[in-house]
Amino acid sequence: MEFDNIRYKINDNIAEIELDSPEKLNSFTQEIAFDIQRALDHANSSHDVRVVLITGKGRAFSAGQDLTEAISGKFSIDHIVEKHYNPIITSIRQLNKPVVAAVNGIAAGAGANIALACDIVIATESAKFIQAFSGIGLIPDSGGTYFLPRLIGMQKASAIMMLGDKVTAKEAYEMGMIYKYFSDDTFEEEIDKILTKLSKMPTYALSLTKKLLNDSYNNNLQDQLELEKFMQFKAGNSYDYNEGVNAFLEKRKPKFKGE
Ligand code: LHQ
């Protein structure tokens, strides 16, 4: 697949989406947003892909919306939200494999919230998360008002969104905003380990886990128990379940197919 505005490659069942406009801190134009949407769709439907990585080139993950495009009047603000960002967030949540955000540097505005929509968020020690919206008179979009209070609680989410403070990777980790952070020196190595592990796991079961977690936000306990029964039935009929149990009983490592 050819992309003009991002880098997209698939190796060893790992799809990597790299934002590739470091001179503008990987801020999003329409072309970039559409390329990301296309790459996510491809990763979702490709049988070769068992895990997806989103990361940025240079010193930023992404500084959010390209503000020169935003102010140009080329697109209305609601068009940008509806056509550029909302489909990306919906795709990440509905993607039937794990999506990892490797936050290699500053993540601001929509850039921060796209990262927070991913299943696993890992940052470099020097990364910073900024809900930059209030600094320019906007509201947090790209799912920020949905995910952030659920991740860190309403009080901290309100303060971070209203004050627009820079949150360090250590602070983000301590408040439960991200899974882990690593020193800048070992970051790539650690990300590779996580991706390699995920690429060999029972992908189908992980996709069902993801569906359950998506619904967990909205269901009551009884509905969630019912859904777990249904999803466990599906997982229990998979190739990987059979392989996992047999490997355990035969005292060998399982060879999962992701099916
Ligand atoms: C940029 C940007 C950028 C263009 C750095 N755009 N060039 C939805 C609906 C519709 C409209 C609006 O937006 C949204 C969603 C959103 O995402 S709203 C939030 C938009 N993002 C921001 O407000 C963040 C703006 N950027 C910053 O505050 C700073 O650049 C941060 C704190 C991210 C980094 O600061 P520094 O490390 O000091 O870097 P810098 O400011 O010097 O930036 C480096 C270059 O990147 C610079 O260009 P230049 O030609 O002077 O070297 C910046 O102009 C450019 N850049 N962010 N969003």
Short mmCIF file of N, CA, C and O and ligand atoms in Angstrom, two decimals, residues 22-28 59-60 62-71 76-78 80-81 85 106-111 130-133 135-136 138-139 141-142 166, ligand 1:
data_model
loop_
_atom_site.label_atom_id
_atom_site.label_comp_id
_atom_site.label_asym_id
_atom_site.label_seq_id
_atom_site.Cartn_x
_atom_site.Cartn_y
_atom_site.Cartn_z
N PRO A 22 8.03 15.44 10.93
CA PRO A 22 8.67 15.87 12.18
C PRO A 22 8.91 17.38 12.26
O PRO A 22 8.92 17.94 13.37
N GLU A 23 9.06 18.04 11.10
CA GLU A 23 9.32 19.49 11.13
C GLU A 23 8.14 20.26 11.70
O GLU A 23 8.30 21.35 12.25
N LYS A 24 6.94 19.69 11.63
CA LYS A 24 5.75 20.31 12.22
C LYS A 24 5.24 19.48 13.39
O LYS A 24 4.05 19.45 13.70
N LEU A 25 6.17 18.78 14.01
CA LEU A 25 5.87 17.91 15.16
C LEU A 25 4.71 16.95 14.86
O LEU A 25 3.87 16.69 15.72
N ASN A 26 4.69 16.44 13.64
CA ASN A 26 3.68 15.44 13.23
C ASN A 26 2.25 15.90 13.49
O ASN A 26 1.38 15.11 13.88
N SER A 27 2.02 17.20 13.28
CA SER A 27 0.64 17.69 13.43
C SER A 27 -0.19 17.21 12.24
O SER A 27 0.34 16.92 11.16
N PHE A 28 -1.51 17.11 12.45
CA PHE A 28 -2.39 16.45 11.47
C PHE A 28 -3.02 17.40 10.47
O PHE A 28 -3.71 18.35 10.86
N ARG A 59 11.02 14.28 17.39
CA ARG A 59 10.92 14.52 18.83
C ARG A 59 9.49 14.59 19.34
O ARG A 59 9.26 14.81 20.53
N ALA A 60 8.50 14.41 18.43
CA ALA A 60 7.10 14.43 18.88
C ALA A 60 6.37 13.17 18.43
O ALA A 60 6.70 12.60 17.38
N SER A 62 2.80 13.56 18.27
CA SER A 62 2.04 14.48 17.41
C SER A 62 1.61 15.69 18.22
O SER A 62 1.21 15.56 19.38
N ALA A 63 1.67 16.86 17.58
CA ALA A 63 1.22 18.11 18.24
C ALA A 63 -0.26 18.39 17.94
O ALA A 63 -0.72 19.51 18.10
N GLY A 64 -1.00 17.36 17.50
CA GLY A 64 -2.43 17.53 17.26
C GLY A 64 -2.71 18.18 15.92
O GLY A 64 -1.90 18.09 14.98
N GLN A 65 -3.85 18.82 15.84
CA GLN A 65 -4.26 19.45 14.58
C GLN A 65 -3.20 20.42 14.06
O GLN A 65 -2.64 21.22 14.82
N ASP A 66 -2.94 20.37 12.75
CA ASP A 66 -2.09 21.38 12.11
C ASP A 66 -2.85 22.70 12.15
O ASP A 66 -3.89 22.86 11.50
N LEU A 67 -2.33 23.64 12.94
CA LEU A 67 -3.09 24.86 13.19
C LEU A 67 -3.10 25.80 11.98
O LEU A 67 -4.00 26.63 11.86
N THR A 68 -2.13 25.65 11.08
CA THR A 68 -2.20 26.47 9.86
C THR A 68 -3.37 26.00 9.00
O THR A 68 -4.09 26.82 8.43
N GLU A 69 -3.59 24.70 8.94
CA GLU A 69 -4.75 24.20 8.20
C GLU A 69 -6.05 24.61 8.91
O GLU A 69 -7.01 25.06 8.27
N ALA A 70 -6.05 24.49 10.25
CA ALA A 70 -7.28 24.78 11.02
C ALA A 70 -7.75 26.22 10.81
O ALA A 70 -8.94 26.48 10.67
N ILE A 71 -6.78 27.15 10.75
CA ILE A 71 -7.14 28.57 10.69
C ILE A 71 -7.36 29.04 9.25
O ILE A 71 -7.86 30.13 9.01
N SER A 76 -14.40 23.42 7.86
CA SER A 76 -15.01 23.91 9.10
C SER A 76 -14.51 23.04 10.26
O SER A 76 -14.07 21.90 10.05
N ILE A 77 -14.61 23.59 11.47
CA ILE A 77 -14.10 22.87 12.64
C ILE A 77 -14.87 21.56 12.84
O ILE A 77 -14.27 20.52 13.12
N ASP A 78 -16.20 21.60 12.67
CA ASP A 78 -16.95 20.35 12.88
C ASP A 78 -16.63 19.32 11.79
O ASP A 78 -16.63 18.11 12.04
N ILE A 80 -13.65 18.97 10.51
CA ILE A 80 -12.35 18.38 10.92
C ILE A 80 -12.58 17.30 11.98
O ILE A 80 -12.04 16.19 11.89
N VAL A 81 -13.43 17.62 12.96
CA VAL A 81 -13.68 16.64 14.02
C VAL A 81 -14.38 15.40 13.45
O VAL A 81 -13.95 14.26 13.71
N TYR A 85 -10.85 13.20 12.77
CA TYR A 85 -10.49 12.54 14.04
C TYR A 85 -11.45 11.44 14.47
O TYR A 85 -11.01 10.37 14.88
N ILE A 106 6.55 14.56 22.52
CA ILE A 106 5.37 15.35 22.86
C ILE A 106 4.10 14.81 22.19
O ILE A 106 4.12 14.52 20.99
N ALA A 107 3.04 14.70 22.97
CA ALA A 107 1.73 14.33 22.41
C ALA A 107 0.76 15.41 22.89
O ALA A 107 0.48 15.51 24.09
N ALA A 108 0.29 16.24 21.95
CA ALA A 108 -0.55 17.39 22.34
C ALA A 108 -1.87 17.35 21.58
O ALA A 108 -1.95 16.83 20.47
N GLY A 109 -2.92 17.90 22.20
CA GLY A 109 -4.22 18.01 21.56
C GLY A 109 -4.72 16.66 21.07
O GLY A 109 -4.65 15.66 21.78
N ALA A 110 -5.21 16.65 19.82
CA ALA A 110 -5.72 15.39 19.25
C ALA A 110 -4.63 14.32 19.23
O ALA A 110 -4.93 13.12 19.30
N GLY A 111 -3.37 14.73 19.17
CA GLY A 111 -2.26 13.76 19.20
C GLY A 111 -2.26 12.99 20.51
O GLY A 111 -2.08 11.77 20.52
N ILE A 130 -0.06 16.78 26.59
CA ILE A 130 -0.63 18.12 26.81
C ILE A 130 -2.04 18.17 26.21
O ILE A 130 -2.22 17.96 25.00
N GLN A 131 -3.02 18.44 27.06
CA GLN A 131 -4.39 18.69 26.57
C GLN A 131 -4.38 20.16 26.15
O GLN A 131 -4.85 21.05 26.86
N ALA A 132 -3.82 20.39 24.96
CA ALA A 132 -3.49 21.77 24.53
C ALA A 132 -4.72 22.58 24.12
O ALA A 132 -4.61 23.78 23.86
N PHE A 133 -5.87 21.95 24.09
CA PHE A 133 -7.08 22.59 23.53
C PHE A 133 -7.44 23.91 24.23
O PHE A 133 -7.77 24.90 23.58
N GLY A 135 -5.68 25.99 25.62
CA GLY A 135 -4.73 27.06 25.30
C GLY A 135 -5.11 27.85 24.05
O GLY A 135 -4.62 28.96 23.83
N ILE A 136 -5.97 27.24 23.20
CA ILE A 136 -6.39 27.96 21.98
C ILE A 136 -7.92 28.10 21.93
O ILE A 136 -8.50 28.26 20.86
N LEU A 138 -10.36 25.89 22.59
CA LEU A 138 -11.17 24.76 22.09
C LEU A 138 -11.48 23.79 23.23
O LEU A 138 -10.95 23.90 24.33
N ILE A 139 -12.31 22.83 22.92
CA ILE A 139 -12.61 21.76 23.89
C ILE A 139 -11.81 20.51 23.50
O ILE A 139 -11.47 20.34 22.32
N ASP A 141 -11.09 17.09 22.11
CA ASP A 141 -11.85 16.19 21.23
C ASP A 141 -11.10 14.87 21.07
O ASP A 141 -10.29 14.50 21.91
N SER A 142 -11.39 14.16 20.00
CA SER A 142 -10.77 12.86 19.72
C SER A 142 -10.94 11.89 20.89
O SER A 142 -10.01 11.13 21.21
N LYS A 166 1.54 20.56 31.12
CA LYS A 166 2.33 19.48 30.51
C LYS A 166 2.42 18.35 31.53
O LYS A 166 2.90 18.56 32.64
C1 LHQ B 1 2.94 23.19 14.59
C2 LHQ B 1 2.05 22.65 15.52
C3 LHQ B 1 0.70 22.53 15.17
C4 LHQ B 1 1.23 23.47 13.09
C5 LHQ B 1 3.98 22.66 16.40
N1 LHQ B 1 0.33 22.95 13.93
N2 LHQ B 1 2.53 23.59 13.39
C6 LHQ B 1 -9.72 19.92 16.31
C7 LHQ B 1 -10.68 20.69 15.60
C8 LHQ B 1 -10.29 21.72 14.76
C9 LHQ B 1 -9.33 22.55 14.88
C10 LHQ B 1 -8.31 22.50 15.81
O1 LHQ B 1 -7.88 21.34 16.41
C11 LHQ B 1 -8.49 20.25 16.74
C12 LHQ B 1 -7.77 19.29 17.56
C13 LHQ B 1 -6.47 19.76 18.19
O2 LHQ B 1 -5.53 19.01 18.17
S1 LHQ B 1 -6.41 21.28 18.97
C14 LHQ B 1 -4.76 21.36 19.60
C15 LHQ B 1 -3.79 21.73 18.53
N3 LHQ B 1 -2.40 21.71 19.02
C16 LHQ B 1 -1.88 22.66 19.76
O3 LHQ B 1 -2.51 23.63 20.13
C17 LHQ B 1 -0.42 22.49 20.09
C18 LHQ B 1 0.39 23.54 19.35
N4 LHQ B 1 1.83 23.35 19.59
C19 LHQ B 1 2.43 23.69 20.74
O4 LHQ B 1 1.85 24.17 21.67
C20 LHQ B 1 3.90 23.47 20.79
O5 LHQ B 1 4.40 23.35 19.48
C21 LHQ B 1 4.29 22.21 21.58
C22 LHQ B 1 4.02 22.42 23.09
C23 LHQ B 1 3.56 20.97 21.10
C24 LHQ B 1 5.81 21.96 21.40
O6 LHQ B 1 6.51 23.15 21.71
P1 LHQ B 1 8.04 23.31 21.30
O7 LHQ B 1 8.77 22.08 21.69
O8 LHQ B 1 8.49 24.60 21.83
O9 LHQ B 1 8.05 23.32 19.69
P2 LHQ B 1 7.63 24.52 18.72
O10 LHQ B 1 6.40 25.19 19.23
O11 LHQ B 1 8.80 25.38 18.45
O12 LHQ B 1 7.21 23.71 17.40
C25 LHQ B 1 8.18 23.27 16.43
C26 LHQ B 1 7.63 23.56 15.05
O13 LHQ B 1 6.43 22.80 14.88
C27 LHQ B 1 7.23 25.02 14.88
O14 LHQ B 1 7.44 25.37 13.56
P3 LHQ B 1 8.70 26.33 13.14
O15 LHQ B 1 8.56 26.52 11.67
O16 LHQ B 1 8.57 27.60 13.94
O17 LHQ B 1 9.93 25.53 13.53
C28 LHQ B 1 5.75 25.01 15.17
O18 LHQ B 1 5.06 26.05 14.57
C29 LHQ B 1 5.34 23.69 14.56
N5 LHQ B 1 4.14 23.17 15.18
N6 LHQ B 1 2.73 22.35 16.63
N7 LHQ B 1 -0.21 22.00 15.97
#
